[in-house]
Amino acid sequence: MKKIICVLIGLLVIALNKPLLAKTGLPGLVRSGQYSKGILHSIIQPDFIQQSLDSIYNVGPYPLYTPELTPGEGREIIQGYCDLCHSVTYITMQPPLPAATWEDEVYKMINTYGALIPEDEIKKVITYLQAHYTPETRNQ
Ligand code: HEC
């Protein structure tokens, strides 16, 4: 008797699941939960396109936009000293940095990369950066 009940339950489970196992209309999907092996292990590339020899290709201007540094005392000095190796975008693209980090940054440029900034100008450079590019002072 128990055996018959088990078989009946088994048949019931299969009957209830039939809609889930039915074939679907979606491409590549053979049955719910299974995917066709059709494109496994193969790379599909587009057809080769023959380009005409007299084609003219046009490329727009390369984006070299450098944002203006915030006006303020020391801006010209910064542009003179920092622009020697890289654009001042390196300053504007940083997130607002704490005052102490700007000081470290300037000394890193001097000690690690060899930036030539006279002793008496270093303070002005740091002061400018701290006055315009910290979380408290940055407004553009
Ligand atoms: C002697 C060359 C030189 C000078 C002058 C110079 N830098 Fe740099 N700077 C570098 C180099 C090299 C990097 C690293 C570039 C990279 O990683 O792509 C750098 C990177 C930076 C960065 C990105 C953060 C980092 O630490 O890598 C900032 C900010 C920066 N410089 C600020 C300044 C400021 C402000 C000045 C002027 C006071 C200045 N730099 C002057 C060489 C210089």
Short mmCIF file of C-alpha atoms and ligand atoms in Angstrom, two decimals:
data_model
loop_
_atom_site.label_atom_id
_atom_site.label_comp_id
_atom_site.label_asym_id
_atom_site.label_seq_id
_atom_site.Cartn_x
_atom_site.Cartn_y
_atom_site.Cartn_z
CA MET A 1 0.00 0.00 0.00
CA LYS A 2 2.79 2.41 0.99
CA LYS A 3 4.53 1.68 -2.31
CA ILE A 4 1.39 2.63 -4.28
CA ILE A 5 1.05 5.90 -2.35
CA CYS A 6 4.70 6.73 -3.08
CA VAL A 7 4.23 6.03 -6.80
CA LEU A 8 1.07 8.17 -6.86
CA ILE A 9 2.85 11.06 -5.11
CA GLY A 10 5.71 10.71 -7.60
CA LEU A 11 3.32 10.85 -10.55
CA LEU A 12 1.55 13.85 -9.03
CA VAL A 13 4.86 15.72 -8.63
CA ILE A 14 5.80 14.99 -12.26
CA ALA A 15 2.34 16.06 -13.48
CA LEU A 16 2.53 19.34 -11.55
CA ASN A 17 6.01 20.11 -12.87
CA LYS A 18 5.15 19.44 -16.50
CA PRO A 19 4.43 23.09 -17.36
CA LEU A 20 7.85 24.05 -15.98
CA LEU A 21 9.63 21.43 -18.05
CA ALA A 22 7.75 22.27 -21.23
CA LYS A 23 9.67 23.67 -24.19
CA THR A 24 9.78 27.42 -24.30
CA GLY A 25 9.70 29.81 -27.22
CA LEU A 26 12.79 31.71 -26.06
CA PRO A 27 15.81 31.29 -28.36
CA GLY A 28 18.52 29.18 -26.76
CA LEU A 29 16.30 28.12 -23.91
CA VAL A 30 15.45 24.45 -24.40
CA ARG A 31 13.64 23.94 -21.16
CA SER A 32 13.18 26.08 -18.10
CA GLY A 33 16.45 26.11 -16.22
CA GLN A 34 18.48 24.71 -19.12
CA TYR A 35 20.31 26.49 -21.88
CA SER A 36 21.20 25.16 -25.28
CA LYS A 37 24.85 24.25 -25.86
CA GLY A 38 24.66 25.72 -29.34
CA ILE A 39 27.19 28.54 -28.94
CA LEU A 40 29.33 27.22 -26.12
CA HIS A 41 33.06 27.09 -26.96
CA SER A 42 32.67 29.30 -30.01
CA ILE A 43 33.36 32.99 -30.53
CA ILE A 44 31.04 34.80 -32.83
CA GLN A 45 32.64 37.61 -34.81
CA PRO A 46 31.01 39.99 -37.20
CA ASP A 47 31.58 39.51 -40.91
CA PHE A 48 34.63 41.15 -42.41
CA ILE A 49 33.72 44.49 -43.93
CA GLN A 50 35.64 45.62 -47.00
CA GLN A 51 36.40 49.31 -46.58
CA SER A 52 36.83 51.47 -49.60
CA LEU A 53 40.35 52.74 -50.22
CA ASP A 54 39.30 56.35 -50.65
CA SER A 55 37.49 56.58 -47.30
CA ILE A 56 38.11 59.72 -45.32
CA TYR A 57 38.14 59.32 -41.57
CA ASN A 58 37.60 62.27 -39.30
CA VAL A 59 38.50 62.44 -35.63
CA GLY A 60 37.33 65.31 -33.45
CA PRO A 61 39.69 67.36 -31.29
CA TYR A 62 41.30 65.49 -28.44
CA PRO A 63 39.78 66.74 -25.17
CA LEU A 64 42.57 68.71 -23.56
CA TYR A 65 40.41 70.88 -21.38
CA THR A 66 42.18 72.02 -18.24
CA PRO A 67 39.87 73.62 -15.69
CA GLU A 68 40.80 77.04 -14.38
CA LEU A 69 42.34 77.13 -10.94
CA THR A 70 40.31 79.11 -8.44
CA PRO A 71 41.39 82.78 -8.54
CA GLY A 72 43.36 83.80 -5.48
CA GLU A 73 46.76 84.78 -4.19
CA GLY A 74 49.36 82.27 -5.33
CA ARG A 75 47.52 80.97 -8.38
CA GLU A 76 50.15 82.21 -10.83
CA ILE A 77 52.96 80.73 -8.74
CA ILE A 78 51.20 77.35 -8.71
CA GLN A 79 50.70 77.46 -12.45
CA GLY A 80 54.34 78.24 -12.97
CA TYR A 81 55.78 75.57 -10.72
CA CYS A 82 53.30 72.73 -11.04
CA ASP A 83 52.65 73.01 -14.76
CA LEU A 84 56.29 72.15 -15.47
CA CYS A 85 55.62 68.41 -15.24
CA HIS A 86 51.86 67.99 -15.50
CA SER A 87 48.82 70.14 -15.97
CA VAL A 88 47.12 71.71 -12.98
CA THR A 89 44.25 69.32 -13.68
CA TYR A 90 46.15 67.09 -11.27
CA ILE A 91 45.04 69.53 -8.58
CA THR A 92 41.43 69.98 -9.68
CA MET A 93 40.82 66.28 -10.31
CA GLN A 94 41.62 65.39 -6.71
CA PRO A 95 38.75 65.14 -4.27
CA PRO A 96 38.86 67.91 -1.65
CA LEU A 97 41.93 66.94 0.41
CA PRO A 98 42.64 67.86 4.04
CA ALA A 99 45.10 70.72 4.55
CA ALA A 100 47.84 68.41 5.86
CA THR A 101 47.51 66.18 2.77
CA TRP A 102 48.14 69.15 0.47
CA GLU A 103 51.27 69.98 2.41
CA ASP A 104 52.45 66.37 2.08
CA GLU A 105 51.55 66.43 -1.59
CA VAL A 106 53.70 69.47 -2.29
CA TYR A 107 56.66 67.97 -0.40
CA LYS A 108 56.14 64.73 -2.31
CA MET A 109 56.45 66.67 -5.57
CA ILE A 110 59.65 68.26 -4.30
CA ASN A 111 61.31 65.30 -2.58
CA THR A 112 60.13 62.41 -4.73
CA TYR A 113 59.72 63.94 -8.17
CA GLY A 114 62.24 66.77 -7.91
CA ALA A 115 59.94 69.77 -8.33
CA LEU A 116 62.07 72.92 -8.15
CA ILE A 117 60.26 75.32 -5.87
CA PRO A 118 62.33 77.88 -3.96
CA GLU A 119 62.16 77.53 -0.18
CA ASP A 120 60.35 80.84 0.33
CA GLU A 121 57.68 79.99 -2.27
CA ILE A 122 56.79 76.55 -0.87
CA LYS A 123 54.67 78.07 1.91
CA LYS A 124 52.74 80.21 -0.61
CA VAL A 125 52.01 77.17 -2.77
CA ILE A 126 50.75 75.18 0.22
CA THR A 127 48.71 78.11 1.50
CA TYR A 128 47.01 78.54 -1.87
CA LEU A 129 46.08 74.84 -2.10
CA GLN A 130 44.78 74.82 1.46
CA ALA A 131 42.80 78.01 0.85
CA HIS A 132 40.91 76.56 -2.14
CA TYR A 133 41.06 72.75 -2.28
CA THR A 134 40.19 71.31 1.14
CA PRO A 135 36.74 69.95 2.13
CA GLU A 136 36.09 73.19 4.01
CA THR A 137 37.35 75.62 1.39
CA ARG A 138 36.72 74.05 -2.00
CA ASN A 139 33.80 75.57 -3.84
CA GLN A 140 34.36 74.68 -7.50
C1 HEC B 1 59.17 67.58 -11.23
C2 HEC B 1 57.91 67.23 -11.77
C3 HEC B 1 56.67 67.63 -10.99
C4 HEC B 1 56.33 68.88 -10.57
C5 HEC B 1 57.06 70.20 -10.78
C6 HEC B 1 55.06 68.73 -9.89
N1 HEC B 1 54.65 67.44 -9.93
FE1 HEC B 1 52.90 66.72 -9.24
N2 HEC B 1 53.35 64.91 -9.98
C7 HEC B 1 54.52 64.58 -10.60
C8 HEC B 1 54.50 63.17 -10.93
C9 HEC B 1 55.59 62.40 -11.64
C10 HEC B 1 53.25 62.69 -10.49
C11 HEC B 1 52.71 61.29 -10.59
C12 HEC B 1 52.13 61.18 -11.96
C13 HEC B 1 51.29 59.99 -12.14
O1 HEC B 1 51.17 59.14 -11.25
O2 HEC B 1 50.68 59.90 -13.22
C14 HEC B 1 52.56 63.81 -9.90
C15 HEC B 1 51.30 63.73 -9.35
C16 HEC B 1 50.64 64.76 -8.72
C17 HEC B 1 49.35 64.66 -8.10
C18 HEC B 1 48.47 63.42 -8.07
C19 HEC B 1 48.57 62.73 -6.75
C20 HEC B 1 49.86 62.00 -6.56
O3 HEC B 1 50.44 62.17 -5.48
O4 HEC B 1 50.32 61.26 -7.45
C21 HEC B 1 49.08 65.88 -7.57
C22 HEC B 1 47.83 66.29 -6.77
C23 HEC B 1 50.18 66.74 -7.88
N3 HEC B 1 51.12 66.02 -8.60
C24 HEC B 1 50.25 68.05 -7.50
C25 HEC B 1 51.30 68.87 -7.79
C26 HEC B 1 51.39 70.25 -7.37
C27 HEC B 1 50.37 70.98 -6.53
C28 HEC B 1 52.53 70.73 -7.89
C29 HEC B 1 53.10 72.11 -7.73
C30 HEC B 1 53.38 72.51 -6.38
C31 HEC B 1 53.20 69.65 -8.62
N4 HEC B 1 52.42 68.55 -8.53
C32 HEC B 1 54.40 69.77 -9.28
C33 HEC B 1 55.57 65.41 -10.89
C34 HEC B 1 55.61 66.74 -10.61
#
